[in-house]
Coordinates of C-alpha atoms and ligand atoms in Angstrom, one line a residue:
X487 CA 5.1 16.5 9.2
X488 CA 8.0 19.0 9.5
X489 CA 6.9 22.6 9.8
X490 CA 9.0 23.7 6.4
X491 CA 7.1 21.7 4.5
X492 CA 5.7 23.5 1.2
X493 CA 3.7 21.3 -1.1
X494 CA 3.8 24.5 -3.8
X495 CA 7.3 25.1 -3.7
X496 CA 7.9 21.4 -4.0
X497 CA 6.0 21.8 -7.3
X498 CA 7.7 24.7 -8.3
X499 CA 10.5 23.0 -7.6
X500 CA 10.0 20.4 -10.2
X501 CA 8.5 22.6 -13.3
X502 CA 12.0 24.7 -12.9
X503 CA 14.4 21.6 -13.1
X504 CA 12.2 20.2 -16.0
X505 CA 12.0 23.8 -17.5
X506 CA 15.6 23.9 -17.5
X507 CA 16.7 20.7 -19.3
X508 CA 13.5 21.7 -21.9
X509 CA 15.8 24.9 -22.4
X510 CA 12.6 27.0 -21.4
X511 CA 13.3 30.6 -20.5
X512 CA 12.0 32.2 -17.3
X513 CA 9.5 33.9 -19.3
X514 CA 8.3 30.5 -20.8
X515 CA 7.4 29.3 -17.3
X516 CA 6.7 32.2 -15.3
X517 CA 2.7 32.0 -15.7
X518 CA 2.9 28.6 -14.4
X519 CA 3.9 29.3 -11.3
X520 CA 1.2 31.2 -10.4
X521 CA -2.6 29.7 -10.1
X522 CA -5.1 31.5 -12.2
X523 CA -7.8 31.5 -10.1
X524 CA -8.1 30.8 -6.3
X525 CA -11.3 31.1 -4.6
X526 CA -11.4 31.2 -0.4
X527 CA -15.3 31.1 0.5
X528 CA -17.1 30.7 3.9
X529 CA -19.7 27.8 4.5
X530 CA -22.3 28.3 7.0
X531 CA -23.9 25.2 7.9
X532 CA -26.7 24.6 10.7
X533 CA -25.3 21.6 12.2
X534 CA -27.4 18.5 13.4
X535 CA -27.4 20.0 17.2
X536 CA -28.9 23.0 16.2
X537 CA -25.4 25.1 16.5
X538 CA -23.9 26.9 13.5
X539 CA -20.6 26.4 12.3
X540 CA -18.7 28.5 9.7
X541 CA -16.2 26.1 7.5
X542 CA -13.7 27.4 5.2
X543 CA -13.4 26.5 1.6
X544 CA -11.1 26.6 -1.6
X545 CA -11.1 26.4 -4.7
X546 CA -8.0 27.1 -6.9
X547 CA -7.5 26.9 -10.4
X548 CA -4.1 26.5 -11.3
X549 CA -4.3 26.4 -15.1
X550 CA -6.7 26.1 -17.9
X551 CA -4.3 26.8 -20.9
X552 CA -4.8 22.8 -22.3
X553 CA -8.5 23.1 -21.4
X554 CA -10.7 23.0 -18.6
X555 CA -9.7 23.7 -14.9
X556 CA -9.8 19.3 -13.8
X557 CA -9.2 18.2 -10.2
X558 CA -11.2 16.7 -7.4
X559 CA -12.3 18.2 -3.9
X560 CA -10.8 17.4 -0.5
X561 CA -12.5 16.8 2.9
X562 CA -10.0 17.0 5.7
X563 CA -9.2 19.3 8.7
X564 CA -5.6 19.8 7.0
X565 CA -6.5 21.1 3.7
X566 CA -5.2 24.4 3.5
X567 CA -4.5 26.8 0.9
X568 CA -0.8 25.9 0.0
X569 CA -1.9 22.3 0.0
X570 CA -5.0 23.0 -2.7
X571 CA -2.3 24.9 -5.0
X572 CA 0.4 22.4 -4.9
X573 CA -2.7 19.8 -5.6
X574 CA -4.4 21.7 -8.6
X575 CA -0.5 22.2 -9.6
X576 CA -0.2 18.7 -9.8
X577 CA -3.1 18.0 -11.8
X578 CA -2.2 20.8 -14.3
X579 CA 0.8 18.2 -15.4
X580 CA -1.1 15.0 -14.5
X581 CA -3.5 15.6 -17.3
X582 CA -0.9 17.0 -19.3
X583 CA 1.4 13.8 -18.9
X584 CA -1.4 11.5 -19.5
X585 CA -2.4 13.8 -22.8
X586 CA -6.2 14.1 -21.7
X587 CA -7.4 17.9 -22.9
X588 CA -7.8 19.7 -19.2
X589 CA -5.8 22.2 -17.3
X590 CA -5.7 21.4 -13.0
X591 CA -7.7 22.9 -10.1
X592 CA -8.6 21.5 -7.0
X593 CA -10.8 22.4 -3.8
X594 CA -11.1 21.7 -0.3
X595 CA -13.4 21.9 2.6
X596 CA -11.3 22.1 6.3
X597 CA -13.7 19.5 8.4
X598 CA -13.4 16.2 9.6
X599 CA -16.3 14.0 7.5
X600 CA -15.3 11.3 10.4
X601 CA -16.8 13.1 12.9
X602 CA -19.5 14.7 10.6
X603 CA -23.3 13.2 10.4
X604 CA -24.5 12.4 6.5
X605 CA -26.5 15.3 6.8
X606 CA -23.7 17.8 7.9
X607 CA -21.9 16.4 4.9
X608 CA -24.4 17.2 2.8
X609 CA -25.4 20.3 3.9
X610 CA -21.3 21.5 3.6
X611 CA -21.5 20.4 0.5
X612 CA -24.3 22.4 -0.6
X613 CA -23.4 25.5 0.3
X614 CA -19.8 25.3 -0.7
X615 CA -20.8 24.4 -4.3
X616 CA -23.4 27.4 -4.2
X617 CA -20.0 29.3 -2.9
X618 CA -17.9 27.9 -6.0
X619 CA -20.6 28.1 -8.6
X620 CA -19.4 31.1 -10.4
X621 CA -16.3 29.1 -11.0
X622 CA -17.4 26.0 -12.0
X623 CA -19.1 23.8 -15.0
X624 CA -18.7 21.4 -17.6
X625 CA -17.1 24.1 -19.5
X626 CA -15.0 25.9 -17.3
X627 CA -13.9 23.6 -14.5
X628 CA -15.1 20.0 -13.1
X629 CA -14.1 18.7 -9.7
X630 CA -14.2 15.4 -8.6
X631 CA -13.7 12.9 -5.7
X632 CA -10.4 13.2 -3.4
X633 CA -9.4 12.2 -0.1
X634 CA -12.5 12.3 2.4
X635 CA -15.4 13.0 -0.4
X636 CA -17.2 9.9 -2.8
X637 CA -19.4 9.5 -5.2
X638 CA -22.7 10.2 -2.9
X639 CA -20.6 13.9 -2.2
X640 CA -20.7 14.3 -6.1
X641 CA -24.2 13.6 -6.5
X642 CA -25.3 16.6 -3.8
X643 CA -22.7 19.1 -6.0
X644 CA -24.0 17.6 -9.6
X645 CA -27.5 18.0 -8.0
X646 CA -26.8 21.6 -6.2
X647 CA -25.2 23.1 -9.3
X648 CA -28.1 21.6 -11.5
X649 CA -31.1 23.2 -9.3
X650 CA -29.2 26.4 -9.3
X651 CA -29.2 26.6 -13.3
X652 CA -32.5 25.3 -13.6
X653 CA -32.1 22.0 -15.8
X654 CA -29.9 19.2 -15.3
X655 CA -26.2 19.5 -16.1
X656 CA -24.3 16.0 -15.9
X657 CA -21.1 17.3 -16.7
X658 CA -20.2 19.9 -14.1
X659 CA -18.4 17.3 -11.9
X660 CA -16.8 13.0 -12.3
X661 CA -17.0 10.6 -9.8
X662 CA -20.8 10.8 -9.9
X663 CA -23.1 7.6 -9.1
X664 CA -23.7 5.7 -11.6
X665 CA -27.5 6.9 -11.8
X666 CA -26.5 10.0 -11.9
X667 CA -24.0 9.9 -15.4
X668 CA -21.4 8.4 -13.5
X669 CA -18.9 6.5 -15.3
X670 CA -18.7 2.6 -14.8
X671 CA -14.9 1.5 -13.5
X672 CA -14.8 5.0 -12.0
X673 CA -14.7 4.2 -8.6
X674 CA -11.9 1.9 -9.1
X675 CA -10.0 3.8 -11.8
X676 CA -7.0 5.3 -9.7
X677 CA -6.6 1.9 -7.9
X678 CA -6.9 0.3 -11.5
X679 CA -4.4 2.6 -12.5
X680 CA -2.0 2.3 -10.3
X681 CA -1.7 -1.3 -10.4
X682 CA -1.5 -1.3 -14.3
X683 CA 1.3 1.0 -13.2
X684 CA 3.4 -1.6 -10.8
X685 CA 3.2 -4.2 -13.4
X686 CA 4.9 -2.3 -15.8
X687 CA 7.4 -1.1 -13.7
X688 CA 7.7 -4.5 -12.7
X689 CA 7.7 -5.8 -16.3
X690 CA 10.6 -3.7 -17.2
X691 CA 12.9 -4.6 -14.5
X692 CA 12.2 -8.5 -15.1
X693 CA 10.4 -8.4 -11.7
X694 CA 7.8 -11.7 -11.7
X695 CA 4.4 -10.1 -9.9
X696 CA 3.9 -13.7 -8.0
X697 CA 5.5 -13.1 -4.7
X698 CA 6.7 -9.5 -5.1
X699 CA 6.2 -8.2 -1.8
X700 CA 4.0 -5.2 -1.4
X701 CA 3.1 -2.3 1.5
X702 CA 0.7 0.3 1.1
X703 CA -0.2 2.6 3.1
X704 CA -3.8 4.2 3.1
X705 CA -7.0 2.3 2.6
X706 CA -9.6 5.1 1.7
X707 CA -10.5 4.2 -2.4
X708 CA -7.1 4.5 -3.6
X709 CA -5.2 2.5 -1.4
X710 CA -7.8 -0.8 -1.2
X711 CA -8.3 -0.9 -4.7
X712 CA -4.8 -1.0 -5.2
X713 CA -4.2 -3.4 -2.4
X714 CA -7.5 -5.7 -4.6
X715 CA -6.1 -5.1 -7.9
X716 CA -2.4 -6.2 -7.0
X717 CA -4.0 -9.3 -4.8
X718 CA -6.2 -10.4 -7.5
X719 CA -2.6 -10.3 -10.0
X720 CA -0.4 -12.6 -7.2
X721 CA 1.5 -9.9 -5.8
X722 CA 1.8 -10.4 -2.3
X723 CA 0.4 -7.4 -0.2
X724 CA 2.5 -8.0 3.2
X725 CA 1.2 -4.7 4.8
X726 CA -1.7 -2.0 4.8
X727 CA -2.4 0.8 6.9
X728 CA -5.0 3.5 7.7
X729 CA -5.5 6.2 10.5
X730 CA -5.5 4.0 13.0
X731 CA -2.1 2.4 12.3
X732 CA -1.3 -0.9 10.3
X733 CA -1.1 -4.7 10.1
X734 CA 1.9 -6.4 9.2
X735 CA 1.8 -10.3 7.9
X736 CA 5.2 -11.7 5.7
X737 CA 3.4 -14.7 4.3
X738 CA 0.9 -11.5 3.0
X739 CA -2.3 -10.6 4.1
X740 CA -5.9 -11.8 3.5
X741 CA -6.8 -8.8 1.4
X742 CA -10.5 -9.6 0.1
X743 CA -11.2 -10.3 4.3
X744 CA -9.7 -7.0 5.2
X745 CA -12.0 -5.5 2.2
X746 CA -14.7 -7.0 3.5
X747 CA -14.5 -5.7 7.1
X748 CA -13.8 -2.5 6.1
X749 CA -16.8 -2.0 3.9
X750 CA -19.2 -3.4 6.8
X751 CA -19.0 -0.2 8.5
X752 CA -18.1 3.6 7.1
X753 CA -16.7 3.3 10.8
X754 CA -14.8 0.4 10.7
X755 CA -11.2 0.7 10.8
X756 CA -8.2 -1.2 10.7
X757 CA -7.6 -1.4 14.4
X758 CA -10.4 -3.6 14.9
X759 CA -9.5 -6.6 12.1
X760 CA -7.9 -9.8 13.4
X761 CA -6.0 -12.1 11.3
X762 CA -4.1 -15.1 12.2
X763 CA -0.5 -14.3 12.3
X764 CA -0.2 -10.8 11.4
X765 CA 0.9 -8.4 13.9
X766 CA 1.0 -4.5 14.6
X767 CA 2.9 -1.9 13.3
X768 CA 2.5 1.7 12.6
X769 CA 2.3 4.0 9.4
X770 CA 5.8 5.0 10.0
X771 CA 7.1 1.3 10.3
X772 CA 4.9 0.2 7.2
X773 CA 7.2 2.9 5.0
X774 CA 10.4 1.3 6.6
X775 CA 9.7 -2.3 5.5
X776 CA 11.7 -4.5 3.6
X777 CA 9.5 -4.6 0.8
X778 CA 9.5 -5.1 -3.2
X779 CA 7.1 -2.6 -3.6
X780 CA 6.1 0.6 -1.6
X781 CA 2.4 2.1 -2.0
X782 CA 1.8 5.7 -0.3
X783 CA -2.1 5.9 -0.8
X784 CA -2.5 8.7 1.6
X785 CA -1.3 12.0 2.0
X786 CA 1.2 14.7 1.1
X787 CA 5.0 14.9 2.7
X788 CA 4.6 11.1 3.9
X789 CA 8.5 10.2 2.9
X790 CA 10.7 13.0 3.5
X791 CA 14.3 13.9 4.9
X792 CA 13.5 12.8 8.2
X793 CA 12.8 9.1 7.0
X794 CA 14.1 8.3 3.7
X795 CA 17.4 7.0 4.6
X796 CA 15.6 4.3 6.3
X797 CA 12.9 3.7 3.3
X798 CA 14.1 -0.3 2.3
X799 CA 11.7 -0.7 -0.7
X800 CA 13.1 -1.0 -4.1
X801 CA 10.1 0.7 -5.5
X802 CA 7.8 3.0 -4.8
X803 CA 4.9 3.5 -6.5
X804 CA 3.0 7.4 -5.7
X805 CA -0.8 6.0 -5.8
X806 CA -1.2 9.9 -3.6
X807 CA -0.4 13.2 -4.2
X808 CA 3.1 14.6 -3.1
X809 CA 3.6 11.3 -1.3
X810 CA 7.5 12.1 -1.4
X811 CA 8.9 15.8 -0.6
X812 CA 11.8 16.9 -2.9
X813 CA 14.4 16.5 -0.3
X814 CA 13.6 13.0 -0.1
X815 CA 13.4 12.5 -3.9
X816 CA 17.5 13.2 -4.2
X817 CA 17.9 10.8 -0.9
X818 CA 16.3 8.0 -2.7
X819 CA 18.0 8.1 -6.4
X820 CA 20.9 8.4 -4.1
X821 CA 19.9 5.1 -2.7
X822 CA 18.7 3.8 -5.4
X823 CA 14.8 4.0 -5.0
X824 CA 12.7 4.1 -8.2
X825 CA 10.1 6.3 -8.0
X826 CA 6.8 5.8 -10.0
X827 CA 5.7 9.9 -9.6
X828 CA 2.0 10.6 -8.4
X829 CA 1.3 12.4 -12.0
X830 CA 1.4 9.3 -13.5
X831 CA 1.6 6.6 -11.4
X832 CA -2.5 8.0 -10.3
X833 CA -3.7 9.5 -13.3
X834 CA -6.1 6.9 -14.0
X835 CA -8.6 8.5 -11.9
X836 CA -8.6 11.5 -13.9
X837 CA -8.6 9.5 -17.0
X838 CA -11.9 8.0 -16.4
X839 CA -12.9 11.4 -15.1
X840 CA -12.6 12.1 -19.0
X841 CA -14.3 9.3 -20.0
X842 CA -17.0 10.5 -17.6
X843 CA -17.2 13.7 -18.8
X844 CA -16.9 12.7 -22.5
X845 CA -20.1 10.6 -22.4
X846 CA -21.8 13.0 -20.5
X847 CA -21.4 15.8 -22.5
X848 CA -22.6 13.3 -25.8
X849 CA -25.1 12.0 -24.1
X850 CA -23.6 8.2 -24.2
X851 CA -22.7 5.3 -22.2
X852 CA -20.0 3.2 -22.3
X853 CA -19.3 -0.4 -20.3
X854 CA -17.0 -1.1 -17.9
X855 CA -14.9 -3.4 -20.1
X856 CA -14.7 -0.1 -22.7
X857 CA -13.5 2.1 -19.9
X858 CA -10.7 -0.1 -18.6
X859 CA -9.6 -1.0 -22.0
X860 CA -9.0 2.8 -22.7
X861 CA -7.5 3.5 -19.3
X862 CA -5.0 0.9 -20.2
X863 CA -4.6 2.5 -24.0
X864 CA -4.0 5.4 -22.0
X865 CA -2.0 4.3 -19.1
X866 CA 0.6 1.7 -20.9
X867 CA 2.0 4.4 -23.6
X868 CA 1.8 7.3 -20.9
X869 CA 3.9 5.1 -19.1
X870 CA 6.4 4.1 -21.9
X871 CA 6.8 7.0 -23.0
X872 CA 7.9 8.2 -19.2
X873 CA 10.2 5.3 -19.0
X874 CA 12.0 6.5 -22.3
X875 CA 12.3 10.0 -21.7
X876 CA 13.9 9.4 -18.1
X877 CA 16.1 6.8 -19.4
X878 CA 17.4 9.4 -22.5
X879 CA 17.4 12.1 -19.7
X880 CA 19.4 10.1 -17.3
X881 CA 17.1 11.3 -14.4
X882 CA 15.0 10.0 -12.1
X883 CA 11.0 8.9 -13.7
X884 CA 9.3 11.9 -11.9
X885 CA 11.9 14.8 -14.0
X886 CA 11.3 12.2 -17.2
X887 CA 6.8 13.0 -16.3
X888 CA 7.2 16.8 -15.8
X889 CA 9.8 17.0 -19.1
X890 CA 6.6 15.6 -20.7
X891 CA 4.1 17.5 -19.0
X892 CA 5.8 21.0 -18.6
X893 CA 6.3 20.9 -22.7
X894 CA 2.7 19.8 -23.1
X895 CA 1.6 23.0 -21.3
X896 CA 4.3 25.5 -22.0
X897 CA 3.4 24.6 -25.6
X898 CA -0.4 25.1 -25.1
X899 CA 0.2 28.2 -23.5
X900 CA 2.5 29.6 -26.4
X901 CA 0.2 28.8 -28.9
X902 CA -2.6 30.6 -27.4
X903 CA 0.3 33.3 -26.7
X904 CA -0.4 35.9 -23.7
X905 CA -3.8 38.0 -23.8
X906 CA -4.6 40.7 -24.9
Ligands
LIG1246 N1 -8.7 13.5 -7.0 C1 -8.2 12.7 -8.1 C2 -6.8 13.1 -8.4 O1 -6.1 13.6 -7.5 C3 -9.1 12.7 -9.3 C4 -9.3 14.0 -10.0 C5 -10.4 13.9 -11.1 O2 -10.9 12.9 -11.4 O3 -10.7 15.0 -11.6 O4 -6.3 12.8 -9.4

């Protein structure tokens, strides 16, 4: 990562361009670039050696004007606080572009869960949802899975939050177990998502999915579902990655194996598979490659100005947040590059947050075939109407998502006008 790096100002950066074409004034905008709400809170936790450990928590709040603060929580010794903005930024105008009625916030603990026990997990958990209570509920603001937590993490908050207002409140965060009011297709939403995504991209450049070629990097949720989903529809996935590097095959890789070894063990990483043929590479090398389609499933700031004159992929597809810094964004339309934007291209996992939330809060349950149908009611007209707008614009897909989303909120928060 280069040390100038701002996720927030990339943001900013983004909601002014948009702003501008919109013919927004600086008074229109000037709320949004500041989050309502941003929450730092200490977590004392007794950890399983008997030591205690302080972590440090956020949550941040960056709008509510369409509804509800919406965004998940992220485990990872480089959350930090201009990270958690630019991320409950981004979900301010992923719900927005994708129509669903919720502003963005997001939260973060600073730990590694790698080298944390179950119990430690847990017990950080706890206390930083006792930390964020004030701040949060079915009402008011409902986080959700992200890099480094799961569904288990969701059922300690839902269960936390619910003890601490005496009865049992299903709503106050998405991504739950199933038991617990958790939404079927949930778990694979953002993954679904993304690949409903690539075929349409696909689709409208005349691009047959058989054989395209495909690289993505990351294989936490998003990135193997992804990597299933685009398998299962005869795209050829010729390279995946995770912390400990990649794995390179060009006759594509045997994706349900890789699942397979990789669910055996919470532990089990990439560096330990074998496959006939393939060969080693690194994350940096598995951006580079001469493929149809790229995938960053991982982290911010991945594809920036030190490496995107080298990025060969026709397309690339955001499945994470901030996957691409600004600077690299003007590199790659220079080039050539289409670039799916994160706020749509991974919405889907906020969709079926929705669709969590809504049949939690009526007391309903839907199936899983219900759920991906409306994900893809949701996803294929989100996506159209992207593709339109950018191609009227004459800009690049992510300005054609934020012309949508910045009106969506700039209108909301006009309506309600400024209080008092
Ligand atoms: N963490 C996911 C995201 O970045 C999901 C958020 C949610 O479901 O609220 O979109």
């Amino acid at each position: 990562m280069n040390n100038t790096y701002n996720p927030y100002d990339n943001v900013l950066k983004v909601v002014s361009e948009a702003a501008n074409i919109l013919g927004y004034t600086d008074s229109d905008i000037e709320a949004l670039k500041y989050p309502e709400r941003e929450l730092k809170v200490a977590i004392p936790v007794r950890m399983d050696d008997g030591s205690t450990k302080v972590f440090e928590g956020y949550r941040i709040q960056h709008s509510t004007s369409r509804g509800p603060a919406k965004g998940g929580i992220r485990f990872h010794p480089d959350v930090n606080l201009d990270e958690v903005k630019a991320l409950a930024a981004w979900m301010t105008f992923k719900c927005a572009v994708v129509n669903i009625p919720y502003g963005g916030g997001k939260g973060g603990v600073v730990c590694d869960p790698n080298k944390l026990s179950e119990d430690e997990i847990r017990a950080i958990t706890r206390r930083f949802t006792a930390a964020i209570a004030p701040l949060i509920g079915p009402e008011q603001d409902i986080p959700a899975p992200d890099v480094g937590t799961n569904a288990a993490v969701m059922g300690w908050m839902m269960d936390t939050y619910s003890m601490l207002k005496g009865h049992c409140v299903h709503g106050v965060v998405t991504g739950k177990p199933i038991e617990l009011g958790g939404a079927l297709g949930r778990s694979e939403a953002t993954g679904r998502g993304v690949m409903f995504t690539t075929k349409n991209v696909l689709k409208k450049l005349g691009i047959d999915p058989e054989n395209t070629t495909v690289a993505i990097q990351g294989m936490g949720n998003v990135g193997s579902i992804t990597a299933k989903l685009l398998h299962r529809e005869g795209m050829k996935v010729v390279a995946v990655s995770d912390v400990s590097g990649g794995i390179y095959k060009e006759s594509g890789l045997n994706i349900p194996e890789i699942l397979d070894y990789l669910s055996q063990n919470r532990k089990n990483l990439l560096s330990g598979y074998e496959e006939d043929g393939m060969t080693r590479i690194s994350n940096a090398e598995l951006l580079e490659l001469d493929v149809k389609v790229l995938i960053p499933a991982a982290l911010e700031n991945q594809i920036n100005a030190a490496n995107a004159e080298r990025i060969r992929a026709d397309i690339i597809v955001e499945a994470a947040n901030g996957p691409t810094a600004s600077e690299a964004d003007d590199i790659l339309a220079g080039k050539g590059v289409l670039v799916v934007p994160d706020i749509l291209a991974n919405a889907g996992g906020v969709v079926v947050s929705y669709f969590e939330w809504v049949q939690n809060i009526q007391s309903v349950s839907w199936t899983e075939e219900t759920v991906n149908e409306k994900l893809k009611n949701i996803m294929d007209p989100a996506f159209e109407a992207v593709w339109d707008i950018s191609r009227k614009n004459n800009g690049t897909l992510r300005t054609g998502a934020y012309l949508i989303a910045v009106k969506r909120v700039v209108e909301a928060k006009k309506a309600r006008a400024i209080w008092p």
